[in-house]
XYZ file of N, CA and C in Angstrom:
201
model
N 76.644 78.645 128.750
C 77.060 79.489 129.865
C 75.983 80.416 130.224
N 75.322 81.108 129.256
C 74.308 82.030 129.658
C 73.112 81.359 130.366
N 72.941 80.126 130.030
C 71.828 79.331 130.679
C 72.143 79.130 132.086
N 73.392 78.835 132.452
C 73.705 78.643 133.857
C 73.607 79.991 134.610
N 74.029 81.037 134.002
C 73.912 82.286 134.727
C 72.438 82.740 134.970
N 71.556 82.371 133.971
C 70.184 82.738 134.111
C 69.518 81.899 135.260
N 69.928 80.583 135.283
C 69.410 79.786 136.359
C 69.837 80.217 137.762
N 71.165 80.606 137.855
C 71.668 81.062 139.133
C 70.948 82.376 139.566
N 70.786 83.274 138.557
C 70.013 84.506 138.824
C 68.604 84.230 139.259
N 67.988 83.296 138.618
C 66.620 82.913 139.035
C 66.525 82.342 140.415
N 67.554 81.513 140.741
C 67.539 80.956 141.998
C 67.795 81.977 143.131
N 68.767 82.922 142.830
C 69.048 83.993 143.852
C 67.742 84.942 143.966
N 67.041 85.238 142.871
C 65.887 85.957 142.908
C 64.793 85.290 143.873
N 64.627 84.006 143.635
C 63.603 83.310 144.430
C 64.054 83.280 145.870
N 65.334 83.046 146.143
C 65.795 83.153 147.571
C 65.554 84.452 148.175
N 65.868 85.443 147.454
C 65.699 86.753 148.017
C 64.243 87.182 148.202
N 63.338 86.824 147.279
C 62.008 87.137 147.425
C 61.379 86.233 148.564
N 61.869 85.122 148.680
C 61.202 84.115 149.642
C 61.745 84.358 151.041
N 63.010 84.814 151.257
C 63.597 84.880 152.575
C 63.720 86.251 153.037
N 63.600 87.277 152.200
C 63.829 88.643 152.674
C 62.702 89.172 153.576
N 61.429 89.004 153.163
C 60.394 89.508 154.178
C 60.344 88.898 155.605
N 60.582 87.523 155.673
C 60.669 86.987 157.042
C 61.829 87.465 157.781
N 63.015 87.680 157.085
C 64.198 88.118 157.758
C 64.031 89.585 158.230
N 63.306 90.367 157.497
C 63.099 91.757 157.776
C 62.107 92.101 158.844
N 61.209 91.059 159.150
C 60.097 91.320 160.036
C 60.540 91.735 161.478
N 61.593 91.078 162.037
C 62.005 91.536 163.362
C 62.495 93.001 163.386
N 63.167 93.344 162.291
C 63.749 94.695 162.229
C 62.590 95.695 162.121
N 61.522 95.398 161.306
C 60.357 96.283 161.203
C 59.662 96.364 162.502
N 59.615 95.285 163.250
C 58.911 95.397 164.618
C 59.706 96.245 165.572
N 61.039 96.044 165.526
C 61.871 96.929 166.416
C 61.726 98.383 166.067
N 61.751 98.646 164.745
C 61.669 100.069 164.373
C 60.305 100.691 164.697
N 59.239 99.879 164.584
C 57.921 100.404 164.986
C 57.811 100.606 166.479
N 58.429 99.736 167.245
C 58.485 99.900 168.675
C 59.274 101.224 169.087
N 60.380 101.418 168.360
C 61.247 102.619 168.610
C 60.387 103.876 168.275
N 59.745 103.834 167.196
C 58.962 104.944 166.678
C 57.799 105.260 167.706
N 57.184 104.191 168.292
C 56.127 104.388 169.303
C 56.751 104.957 170.515
N 57.901 104.574 170.962
C 58.535 105.166 172.170
C 58.906 106.601 171.920
N 59.500 106.924 170.791
C 59.825 108.337 170.440
C 58.610 109.158 170.492
N 57.522 108.671 169.878
C 56.260 109.427 169.789
C 55.583 109.672 171.125
N 55.823 108.711 172.097
C 55.205 108.759 173.365
C 55.780 109.909 174.238
N 57.102 110.180 174.036
C 57.729 111.205 174.873
C 57.645 112.568 174.169
N 57.248 113.607 174.983
C 57.105 114.863 174.412
C 58.445 115.398 173.819
N 58.341 116.212 172.853
C 59.501 116.812 172.210
C 60.383 117.641 173.079
N 59.712 118.320 174.052
C 60.535 119.156 174.985
C 61.430 118.272 175.811
N 60.946 117.048 176.136
C 61.769 116.140 177.003
C 63.019 115.679 176.168
N 62.867 115.396 174.896
C 63.888 115.041 174.012
C 64.958 116.138 173.873
N 64.456 117.389 173.685
C 65.334 118.508 173.578
C 66.085 118.683 174.914
N 65.495 118.563 176.038
C 66.143 118.725 177.360
C 67.189 117.618 177.476
N 66.867 116.378 177.057
C 67.810 115.277 177.197
C 69.077 115.549 176.325
N 68.844 116.084 175.129
C 69.963 116.411 174.262
C 70.820 117.534 174.823
N 70.172 118.524 175.425
C 70.964 119.613 175.907
C 71.764 119.180 177.146
N 71.101 118.388 178.065
C 71.839 117.837 179.207
C 73.030 116.997 178.838
N 72.854 116.135 177.858
C 73.878 115.221 177.379
C 74.985 116.094 176.772
N 74.651 117.126 176.023
C 75.727 117.959 175.435
C 76.507 118.731 176.486
N 75.779 119.236 177.516
C 76.438 119.974 178.593
C 77.390 119.088 179.365
N 77.043 117.807 179.584
C 77.851 116.925 180.319
C 79.087 116.576 179.510
N 79.027 116.522 178.201
C 80.068 116.034 177.427
C 80.793 117.130 176.623
N 80.392 118.394 176.978
C 80.967 119.541 176.287
C 82.473 119.603 176.468
N 83.227 119.740 175.379
C 84.665 119.859 175.483
C 85.060 121.162 176.272
N 86.062 120.968 177.079
C 86.536 122.250 177.884
C 87.320 123.012 176.912
N 87.137 124.318 176.967
C 87.959 125.243 176.109
C 89.426 125.228 176.523
N 90.306 125.196 175.643
C 91.726 125.283 175.966
C 92.129 126.672 175.902
N 93.010 127.075 176.891
C 93.430 128.521 176.850
C 94.392 128.810 175.718
N 94.237 129.986 175.246
C 95.060 130.388 174.147
C 96.523 130.468 174.521
N 97.415 130.019 173.763
C 98.855 130.056 174.104
C 99.385 131.413 173.726
N 100.069 132.024 174.688
C 100.639 133.345 174.436
C 102.194 133.167 174.300
N 102.739 133.693 173.289
C 104.142 133.526 173.129
C 105.060 134.562 173.852
């Protein structure tokens, strides 16, 4: 039984080592592209975009109920 478990673990290890880097390559490329885009835009523009988005979606204050 232990021999079968060891063979299965060895096969899973080889699949993981062989298939993980090619499967991860598109994700790494997308993340590096996103990093380049974020770095190309000045920080002040990002802050302004966040503030504008927050102001547009800011919840309206509810009036206090008086009894």
